């Protein structure tokens, strides 16, 4: 016991003395332990074979850590190549998936506006709120996956999960989907039957506030798996929704329900799992958690647009700071005659000119839901309701500009827009585009997109936060003057990482660049 305490005390004294000299390099065994702990979220076992090899000098600490990291690579079937029984591989995959979830401002079903137990109790079981993070995890762990595809994919992602055996045995029943965790061992909900409106309705019941089994159809839908993530699949599922409603609990007009079959130009029957393009930007669950408007709202081009979706996206993927424009950039957008109040002041336009013009690309999107009421199926199982998302058909050309007053039928116009903001380089990005796929491609072509990813990974591994902003903007002159030499060196390193990521398109290579850096090998992460 005394010997053990002496070793611990000696280690503490050594670490404290090393902290006084920020250039001290960690011993190989300590470096491996640091890296192992960060990528697995667990301490390195004392008898670990790689730790012994590092101590013996037969492998470098970083090469040993990379071996552990690469265990989590996704194989041809897009599952952990070494098998889900490899606890280290599972730990690595889930550590980085949790890290990727931290990028996003909205990460749970409750972030959906209008979500509630009456109209969306089944949403937990068919939408995965971690899907945006799964896209990043796939592009980190899938060999040859290009980082640009995170914002350019035309499909979403599905997690392959496996429940922890110990937890499963303690519960005494299988948690087959998320709601089983919420409602316990309730087998009546296990079938995952969602109550949907039929596409062929009795005209007399189309507007009925209270639905019944004659206007509903119960359809069993695929379940969201629970447990540790052991694989990430490009969305393999298809499910044709027969119909939906845009205000399940009634509302305007009166108490009538806006049934999809009578809503003009609505895609009321569609593939539930289809993306709207633009990678993460067009994942239905990402849109639902971020659009910030209630069900059934039709965008008008002026006051009503999905701005929060743009704001959160630019902060997540571009590390943008708002206001994102200079006063001189928005003078031409002033309009004293329109109804939108923010068009009358440059201080407002420095944010709105960015958010609104990008949000115009999602003008066709509309939130809805399944029928609000549930019933007991023939097999005794209880049906569930869910939040949903679809789009209007494009039937008219766009008006060619950003309107300052509400525009009739704006929601069925061609979804043109613009990526308009000041880059971290000071360049004014002014890129016209069409649709979510166009917005994703435009964002993925900016320097900011790669610098932002580099900033996030660098902070994950070193704890050093680097500020990315337009240093050429006169408003930030005092901030520039306050920067230390360390601040400038950190920024230079992050921008180098970003440039390399843009060239290689490999998140894995960027991880290796950070682990091999003098930053990472230093006791205090200071070269």
mmCIF file of N, CA, C and O in Angstrom, residues 239-277:
data_model
loop_
_atom_site.group_PDB
_atom_site.id
_atom_site.type_symbol
_atom_site.label_atom_id
_atom_site.label_comp_id
_atom_site.label_asym_id
_atom_site.label_seq_id
_atom_site.Cartn_x
_atom_site.Cartn_y
_atom_site.Cartn_z
ATOM 1 N N UNK A 239 -40.699 3.316 -47.156
ATOM 2 C CA UNK A 239 -42.035 3.145 -46.608
ATOM 3 C C UNK A 239 -42.926 4.235 -47.200
ATOM 4 O O UNK A 239 -42.671 5.427 -47.005
ATOM 5 N N UNK A 240 -43.943 3.845 -47.934
ATOM 6 C CA UNK A 240 -44.832 4.815 -48.573
ATOM 7 C C UNK A 240 -45.936 5.234 -47.625
ATOM 8 O O UNK A 240 -46.745 4.408 -47.174
ATOM 9 N N UNK A 241 -45.949 6.501 -47.286
ATOM 10 C CA UNK A 241 -46.989 7.067 -46.433
ATOM 11 C C UNK A 241 -48.222 7.328 -47.293
ATOM 12 O O UNK A 241 -48.119 7.988 -48.335
ATOM 13 N N UNK A 242 -49.402 6.828 -46.913
ATOM 14 C CA UNK A 242 -50.590 7.038 -47.738
ATOM 15 C C UNK A 242 -51.153 8.451 -47.657
ATOM 16 O O UNK A 242 -51.762 8.949 -48.591
ATOM 17 N N UNK A 243 -50.925 9.107 -46.520
ATOM 18 C CA UNK A 243 -51.533 10.424 -46.334
ATOM 19 C C UNK A 243 -51.024 11.013 -45.020
ATOM 20 O O UNK A 243 -50.416 10.320 -44.199
ATOM 21 N N UNK A 244 -51.267 12.289 -44.810
ATOM 22 C CA UNK A 244 -50.987 12.944 -43.535
ATOM 23 C C UNK A 244 -51.925 14.118 -43.393
ATOM 24 O O UNK A 244 -52.671 14.464 -44.325
ATOM 25 N N UNK A 245 -51.906 14.748 -42.228
ATOM 26 C CA UNK A 245 -52.696 15.956 -42.007
ATOM 27 C C UNK A 245 -51.754 17.067 -41.574
ATOM 28 O O UNK A 245 -50.718 16.814 -40.957
ATOM 29 N N UNK A 246 -52.115 18.304 -41.897
ATOM 30 C CA UNK A 246 -51.226 19.422 -41.607
ATOM 31 C C UNK A 246 -51.518 20.111 -40.286
ATOM 32 O O UNK A 246 -50.704 20.902 -39.815
ATOM 33 N N UNK A 247 -52.678 19.844 -39.699
ATOM 34 C CA UNK A 247 -52.958 20.315 -38.332
ATOM 35 C C UNK A 247 -53.812 19.267 -37.642
ATOM 36 O O UNK A 247 -55.035 19.368 -37.608
ATOM 37 N N UNK A 248 -53.185 18.236 -37.119
ATOM 38 C CA UNK A 248 -53.920 17.078 -36.585
ATOM 39 C C UNK A 248 -54.964 17.391 -35.538
ATOM 40 O O UNK A 248 -55.932 16.653 -35.397
ATOM 41 N N UNK A 249 -54.798 18.455 -34.782
ATOM 42 C CA UNK A 249 -55.777 18.781 -33.740
ATOM 43 C C UNK A 249 -56.729 19.882 -34.182
ATOM 44 O O UNK A 249 -57.342 20.559 -33.362
ATOM 45 N N UNK A 250 -56.858 20.081 -35.482
ATOM 46 C CA UNK A 250 -57.753 21.109 -35.978
ATOM 47 C C UNK A 250 -57.107 22.476 -35.898
ATOM 48 O O UNK A 250 -55.893 22.599 -35.799
ATOM 49 N N UNK A 251 -57.889 23.498 -35.959
ATOM 50 C CA UNK A 251 -57.343 24.850 -35.947
ATOM 51 C C UNK A 251 -57.895 25.618 -37.129
ATOM 52 O O UNK A 251 -59.030 25.420 -37.547
ATOM 53 N N UNK A 252 -57.120 26.477 -37.701
ATOM 54 C CA UNK A 252 -57.573 27.304 -38.809
ATOM 55 C C UNK A 252 -57.745 26.454 -40.073
ATOM 56 O O UNK A 252 -56.808 25.761 -40.475
ATOM 57 N N UNK A 253 -58.903 26.431 -40.742
ATOM 58 C CA UNK A 253 -60.105 27.187 -40.388
ATOM 59 C C UNK A 253 -60.998 26.431 -39.409
ATOM 60 O O UNK A 253 -61.257 25.256 -39.587
ATOM 61 N N UNK A 254 -61.427 27.102 -38.390
ATOM 62 C CA UNK A 254 -62.316 26.501 -37.400
ATOM 63 C C UNK A 254 -61.710 25.267 -36.781
ATOM 64 O O UNK A 254 -60.578 25.251 -36.345
ATOM 65 N N UNK A 255 -62.485 24.193 -36.740
ATOM 66 C CA UNK A 255 -62.015 22.937 -36.170
ATOM 67 C C UNK A 255 -61.725 21.910 -37.249
ATOM 68 O O UNK A 255 -61.614 20.730 -36.975
ATOM 69 N N UNK A 256 -61.620 22.352 -38.490
ATOM 70 C CA UNK A 256 -61.383 21.426 -39.575
ATOM 71 C C UNK A 256 -59.924 20.971 -39.619
ATOM 72 O O UNK A 256 -59.012 21.739 -39.347
ATOM 73 N N UNK A 257 -59.746 19.738 -39.984
ATOM 74 C CA UNK A 257 -58.413 19.179 -40.161
ATOM 75 C C UNK A 257 -58.019 19.319 -41.625
ATOM 76 O O UNK A 257 -58.797 18.994 -42.512
ATOM 77 N N UNK A 258 -56.822 19.798 -41.864
ATOM 78 C CA UNK A 258 -56.351 19.950 -43.251
ATOM 79 C C UNK A 258 -55.788 18.616 -43.733
ATOM 80 O O UNK A 258 -54.619 18.309 -43.572
ATOM 81 N N UNK A 259 -56.657 17.835 -44.328
ATOM 82 C CA UNK A 259 -56.271 16.522 -44.827
ATOM 83 C C UNK A 259 -55.392 16.673 -46.061
ATOM 84 O O UNK A 259 -55.636 17.523 -46.923
ATOM 85 N N UNK A 260 -54.368 15.816 -46.156
ATOM 86 C CA UNK A 260 -53.422 15.935 -47.255
ATOM 87 C C UNK A 260 -54.023 15.782 -48.630
ATOM 88 O O UNK A 260 -53.571 16.411 -49.596
ATOM 89 N N UNK A 261 -55.066 14.957 -48.761
ATOM 90 C CA UNK A 261 -55.626 14.680 -50.085
ATOM 91 C C UNK A 261 -56.330 15.885 -50.690
ATOM 92 O O UNK A 261 -56.531 15.939 -51.901
ATOM 93 N N UNK A 262 -56.738 16.835 -49.845
ATOM 94 C CA UNK A 262 -57.422 18.011 -50.381
ATOM 95 C C UNK A 262 -56.572 19.274 -50.272
ATOM 96 O O UNK A 262 -57.032 20.357 -50.610
ATOM 97 N N UNK A 263 -55.341 19.149 -49.785
ATOM 98 C CA UNK A 263 -54.435 20.294 -49.708
ATOM 99 C C UNK A 263 -53.792 20.478 -51.080
ATOM 100 O O UNK A 263 -53.099 19.593 -51.591
ATOM 101 N N UNK A 264 -54.007 21.607 -51.681
ATOM 102 C CA UNK A 264 -53.539 21.832 -53.049
ATOM 103 C C UNK A 264 -52.032 21.666 -53.159
ATOM 104 O O UNK A 264 -51.264 22.224 -52.365
ATOM 105 N N UNK A 265 -51.612 20.868 -54.145
ATOM 106 C CA UNK A 265 -50.207 20.709 -54.535
ATOM 107 C C UNK A 265 -49.327 20.080 -53.447
ATOM 108 O O UNK A 265 -48.103 20.213 -53.484
ATOM 109 N N UNK A 266 -49.926 19.385 -52.506
ATOM 110 C CA UNK A 266 -49.149 18.755 -51.432
ATOM 111 C C UNK A 266 -48.732 17.337 -51.824
ATOM 112 O O UNK A 266 -49.514 16.566 -52.366
ATOM 113 N N UNK A 267 -47.498 16.997 -51.544
ATOM 114 C CA UNK A 267 -47.035 15.606 -51.683
ATOM 115 C C UNK A 267 -47.501 14.849 -50.442
ATOM 116 O O UNK A 267 -46.749 14.669 -49.490
ATOM 117 N N UNK A 268 -48.772 14.438 -50.456
ATOM 118 C CA UNK A 268 -49.347 13.813 -49.256
ATOM 119 C C UNK A 268 -48.989 12.333 -49.141
ATOM 120 O O UNK A 268 -49.012 11.761 -48.060
ATOM 121 N N UNK A 269 -48.659 11.687 -50.239
ATOM 122 C CA UNK A 269 -48.194 10.300 -50.218
ATOM 123 C C UNK A 269 -46.758 10.287 -50.715
ATOM 124 O O UNK A 269 -46.477 10.746 -51.828
ATOM 125 N N UNK A 270 -45.847 9.785 -49.893
ATOM 126 C CA UNK A 270 -44.421 9.910 -50.216
ATOM 127 C C UNK A 270 -43.627 8.839 -49.472
ATOM 128 O O UNK A 270 -44.145 8.179 -48.570
ATOM 129 N N UNK A 271 -42.375 8.701 -49.843
ATOM 130 C CA UNK A 271 -41.477 7.777 -49.147
ATOM 131 C C UNK A 271 -41.041 8.424 -47.836
ATOM 132 O O UNK A 271 -40.345 9.440 -47.840
ATOM 133 N N UNK A 272 -41.443 7.830 -46.744
ATOM 134 C CA UNK A 272 -41.169 8.379 -45.416
ATOM 135 C C UNK A 272 -39.680 8.631 -45.190
ATOM 136 O O UNK A 272 -39.301 9.551 -44.467
ATOM 137 N N UNK A 273 -38.806 7.817 -45.799
ATOM 138 C CA UNK A 273 -37.375 7.883 -45.519
ATOM 139 C C UNK A 273 -36.594 8.719 -46.538
ATOM 140 O O UNK A 273 -35.366 8.799 -46.454
ATOM 141 N N UNK A 274 -37.277 9.340 -47.480
ATOM 142 C CA UNK A 274 -36.582 10.134 -48.489
ATOM 143 C C UNK A 274 -35.997 11.403 -47.886
ATOM 144 O O UNK A 274 -36.628 12.065 -47.050
ATOM 145 N N UNK A 275 -34.803 11.739 -48.348
ATOM 146 C CA UNK A 275 -34.167 12.991 -47.963
ATOM 147 C C UNK A 275 -34.611 14.094 -48.919
ATOM 148 O O UNK A 275 -35.030 13.830 -50.048
ATOM 149 N N UNK A 276 -34.500 15.322 -48.467
ATOM 150 C CA UNK A 276 -34.801 16.464 -49.324
ATOM 151 C C UNK A 276 -33.540 17.028 -49.975
ATOM 152 O O UNK A 276 -33.572 18.089 -50.590
ATOM 153 N N UNK A 277 -32.427 16.298 -49.837
ATOM 154 C CA UNK A 277 -31.176 16.718 -50.463
ATOM 155 C C UNK A 277 -30.324 17.563 -49.534
ATOM 156 O O UNK A 277 -30.765 18.024 -48.484
#
